[in-house]
């Protein structure tokens, strides 16, 4: 037993896990600063803030957002302390692996999320009622990324973190940079999907397309576009709307 505990301790890289946390925070802050130096994106941000101010004044928004934030924070903290140190390393074999591992993690997560979103969130059971809280937003703006039932928040975060942990168990621990990249993309795309962006010209055309597709999904509970990282699985399985 002592040898097993010692072996686990050798693979518990808490320093690497803390670097992931610091890297995600830094990358997010720097990314926001750089993005909103663009007048076009700043204008979209102002439009979203104006609509968000109206929504946050409604009594239903603050308690749901607060509960969702607390559940998401707790889930991430538990993962950071208990699981992530076993899934991350500072050893770098090749820079190409950073890109490949990031793609693998995000696409595996998105596949699981697609299945859950399509057949569970939009099925006929109790999860549909929980997901309906989020779908009260027919025309989502920034704040609606956080207007999510806490149970759904836990499922969404756990799917991403679980995908990362599962793949680490199969492929071996991922480099710190890989986990930072995937974590930032996961969090930011889930937010961006819900923002209002109307910039149908380069270099923002893709951004406008992404947000427009998710607005279509929010029009009613029967729409497609179930994936969240890309719409590849919707294209493959005939649910791209």
Coordinates of C-alpha atoms in Angstrom, one line a residue:
X1 CA 0.0 0.0 0.0
X2 CA 2.8 2.4 0.9
X3 CA 4.4 1.8 -2.5
X4 CA 1.1 2.6 -4.3
X5 CA 0.7 5.9 -2.3
X6 CA 4.3 6.8 -3.1
X7 CA 3.8 6.1 -6.8
X8 CA 0.7 8.3 -6.8
X9 CA 2.5 11.1 -5.0
X10 CA 5.3 11.0 -7.6
X11 CA 2.7 11.7 -10.3
X12 CA 0.7 14.4 -8.3
X13 CA 2.1 17.5 -10.1
X14 CA 0.5 20.3 -8.0
X15 CA 3.0 22.8 -9.3
X16 CA 1.9 22.1 -12.9
X17 CA -1.8 22.3 -11.9
X18 CA -1.2 25.8 -10.3
X19 CA 0.6 26.9 -13.5
X20 CA -2.5 25.8 -15.4
X21 CA -4.7 28.0 -13.2
X22 CA -2.3 31.0 -13.5
X23 CA -2.0 30.5 -17.2
X24 CA -5.8 30.4 -17.8
X25 CA -6.3 33.6 -15.8
X26 CA -3.5 35.4 -17.5
X27 CA -4.4 34.2 -21.1
X28 CA -8.1 35.2 -20.5
X29 CA -7.2 38.7 -19.2
X30 CA -4.7 39.4 -22.0
X31 CA -7.1 38.1 -24.6
X32 CA -9.9 40.3 -23.4
X33 CA -7.6 43.4 -23.4
X34 CA -6.4 42.7 -27.0
X35 CA -9.8 41.8 -28.4
X36 CA -11.5 44.9 -27.1
X37 CA -8.9 47.2 -28.5
X38 CA -10.8 46.6 -31.7
X39 CA -13.5 49.4 -32.1
X40 CA -15.9 46.9 -33.8
X41 CA -15.7 44.4 -31.0
X42 CA -16.0 47.2 -28.4
X43 CA -19.1 48.4 -30.1
X44 CA -20.6 44.8 -29.9
X45 CA -19.6 44.7 -26.2
X46 CA -21.5 47.9 -25.5
X47 CA -24.6 46.6 -27.2
X48 CA -24.4 43.4 -25.1
X49 CA -23.9 45.4 -22.0
X50 CA -27.0 47.6 -22.7
X51 CA -29.2 44.5 -23.2
X52 CA -27.6 42.7 -20.2
X53 CA -28.5 45.7 -17.9
X54 CA -32.2 45.2 -18.8
X55 CA -32.0 41.5 -18.1
X56 CA -30.1 41.6 -14.8
X57 CA -32.9 43.9 -13.5
X58 CA -35.3 41.0 -13.8
X59 CA -35.7 39.1 -10.5
X60 CA -35.1 35.7 -12.1
X61 CA -31.6 36.4 -13.3
X62 CA -29.4 37.0 -10.2
X63 CA -30.3 33.9 -8.1
X64 CA -29.9 31.5 -11.1
X65 CA -26.6 33.1 -12.1
X66 CA -25.3 33.1 -8.5
X67 CA -26.2 29.4 -8.0
X68 CA -24.6 28.5 -11.4
X69 CA -21.4 30.4 -10.6
X70 CA -21.0 28.7 -7.2
X71 CA -21.5 25.2 -8.7
X72 CA -19.1 25.9 -11.5
X73 CA -16.5 27.3 -9.1
X74 CA -16.8 24.3 -6.7
X75 CA -16.6 21.8 -9.6
X76 CA -13.4 23.5 -10.9
X77 CA -11.8 23.7 -7.5
X78 CA -12.4 20.1 -6.7
X79 CA -11.0 19.1 -10.1
X80 CA -8.0 21.4 -9.7
X81 CA -7.0 19.9 -6.3
X82 CA -8.0 16.3 -6.7
X83 CA -7.7 15.3 -10.4
X84 CA -5.8 17.8 -12.5
X85 CA -2.4 17.2 -10.8
X86 CA -2.5 13.6 -12.2
X87 CA -3.4 14.8 -15.7
X88 CA -0.8 17.5 -16.4
X89 CA 3.0 17.6 -16.8
X90 CA 5.8 20.0 -17.5
X91 CA 7.5 17.6 -19.9
X92 CA 7.3 18.7 -23.5
X93 CA 8.3 16.2 -26.2
X94 CA 7.2 18.3 -29.2
X95 CA 5.4 21.5 -29.9
X96 CA 3.3 19.7 -32.4
X97 CA 1.9 17.5 -29.6
X98 CA 0.5 20.7 -28.0
X99 CA -1.7 21.4 -31.0
X100 CA -2.6 17.8 -31.6
X101 CA -3.5 17.1 -28.0
X102 CA -5.6 20.3 -27.8
X103 CA -7.6 19.3 -30.9
X104 CA -8.2 15.8 -29.5
X105 CA -9.4 17.0 -26.1
X106 CA -11.7 19.6 -27.6
X107 CA -13.2 17.3 -30.2
X108 CA -13.7 14.4 -27.8
X109 CA -15.4 16.8 -25.4
X110 CA -17.5 18.3 -28.1
X111 CA -18.7 14.9 -29.2
X112 CA -19.8 14.0 -25.7
X113 CA -21.5 17.4 -25.3
X114 CA -23.3 17.0 -28.7
X115 CA -24.8 13.7 -27.6
X116 CA -25.8 15.0 -24.2
X117 CA -27.2 18.3 -25.6
X118 CA -29.2 16.6 -28.3
X119 CA -30.5 13.5 -26.6
X120 CA -30.5 14.5 -22.9
X121 CA -30.9 18.3 -22.7
X122 CA -33.5 18.2 -25.5
X123 CA -35.0 14.8 -24.8
X124 CA -38.2 14.2 -23.0
X125 CA -37.0 13.7 -19.4
X126 CA -36.3 16.0 -16.4
X127 CA -33.1 17.4 -17.9
X128 CA -35.1 19.0 -20.6
X129 CA -37.0 21.0 -18.0
X130 CA -33.6 22.0 -16.4
X131 CA -32.2 23.1 -19.8
X132 CA -35.4 25.0 -20.5
X133 CA -34.2 27.6 -17.9
X134 CA -31.3 28.5 -20.2
X135 CA -33.6 28.5 -23.2
X136 CA -35.8 31.3 -21.8
X137 CA -33.3 33.5 -23.6
X138 CA -34.7 33.7 -27.1
X139 CA -32.2 36.4 -28.1
X140 CA -29.1 35.7 -26.1
X141 CA -26.5 38.2 -25.1
X142 CA -23.4 37.9 -23.0
X143 CA -25.2 37.5 -19.7
X144 CA -27.2 34.4 -20.9
X145 CA -24.0 32.4 -21.0
X146 CA -24.3 32.4 -17.2
X147 CA -28.1 32.1 -17.0
X148 CA -27.9 28.3 -16.6
X149 CA -29.5 26.0 -14.1
X150 CA -26.7 24.9 -11.7
X151 CA -27.3 21.2 -12.5
X152 CA -26.7 22.0 -16.2
X153 CA -23.6 24.0 -15.2
X154 CA -22.2 21.0 -13.4
X155 CA -22.9 18.6 -16.3
X156 CA -21.3 21.0 -18.8
X157 CA -18.2 21.6 -16.8
X158 CA -17.9 18.0 -15.7
X159 CA -18.1 16.8 -19.3
X160 CA -15.1 19.0 -20.3
X161 CA -13.0 18.1 -17.2
X162 CA -14.0 14.5 -17.4
X163 CA -13.0 14.3 -21.1
X164 CA -9.6 15.8 -20.2
X165 CA -9.1 13.3 -17.3
X166 CA -10.3 10.3 -19.4
X167 CA -7.9 11.2 -22.3
X168 CA -5.0 11.8 -19.8
X169 CA -5.6 8.3 -18.4
X170 CA -5.5 6.8 -21.9
X171 CA -2.8 8.9 -23.6
X172 CA -0.8 10.1 -20.6
X173 CA -0.7 13.5 -18.9
X174 CA -1.0 16.6 -21.1
X175 CA 1.4 19.5 -21.1
X176 CA 0.5 22.6 -19.1
X177 CA 0.2 24.6 -22.2
X178 CA -2.2 22.1 -23.8
X179 CA -4.5 22.3 -20.7
X180 CA -4.4 26.1 -20.7
X181 CA -5.3 26.3 -24.4
X182 CA -8.2 23.9 -24.2
X183 CA -9.5 25.4 -21.0
X184 CA -9.5 28.9 -22.4
X185 CA -11.1 27.8 -25.7
X186 CA -13.8 25.8 -23.8
X187 CA -14.7 28.7 -21.5
X188 CA -14.5 31.5 -24.0
X189 CA -16.4 29.8 -26.8
X190 CA -19.2 28.9 -24.5
X191 CA -19.5 32.6 -23.7
X192 CA -19.0 33.9 -27.2
X193 CA -21.7 31.6 -28.5
X194 CA -24.2 33.6 -26.5
X195 CA -23.1 37.1 -27.3
X196 CA -24.7 39.3 -29.9
X197 CA -22.3 39.9 -32.7
X198 CA -23.3 41.5 -36.0
X199 CA -20.0 42.0 -37.9
X200 CA -20.5 40.2 -41.3
X201 CA -17.1 41.2 -42.7
X202 CA -13.5 40.1 -42.3
X203 CA -11.9 39.4 -39.9
X204 CA -15.1 39.0 -37.8
X205 CA -17.3 37.0 -40.3
X206 CA -16.7 33.6 -38.7
X207 CA -17.4 35.1 -35.2
X208 CA -20.8 36.5 -36.5
X209 CA -21.6 33.1 -38.1
X210 CA -20.9 31.2 -34.8
X211 CA -23.1 33.5 -32.8
X212 CA -25.9 33.5 -35.4
X213 CA -26.0 29.7 -35.4
X214 CA -26.4 29.6 -31.7
X215 CA -29.1 32.2 -31.8
X216 CA -31.0 29.9 -34.2
X217 CA -30.6 27.1 -31.6
X218 CA -32.2 29.4 -28.9
X219 CA -35.3 30.2 -31.0
X220 CA -37.0 27.1 -29.7
X221 CA -36.2 23.7 -28.1
X222 CA -36.5 21.9 -31.4
X223 CA -33.7 23.6 -33.3
X224 CA -30.4 21.9 -34.1
X225 CA -26.8 23.2 -33.7
X226 CA -26.2 21.2 -30.6
X227 CA -22.3 21.2 -30.5
X228 CA -20.5 24.0 -28.8
X229 CA -16.8 24.0 -29.9
X230 CA -17.5 23.5 -33.6
X231 CA -20.6 22.5 -35.6
X232 CA -18.8 19.6 -37.2
X233 CA -20.9 17.0 -35.4
X234 CA -24.1 18.8 -36.4
X235 CA -22.9 18.7 -40.0
X236 CA -22.0 15.0 -39.8
X237 CA -25.3 14.0 -38.1
X238 CA -27.7 16.2 -40.1
X239 CA -28.6 18.7 -37.3
X240 CA -27.0 21.8 -38.7
X241 CA -29.7 24.4 -38.9

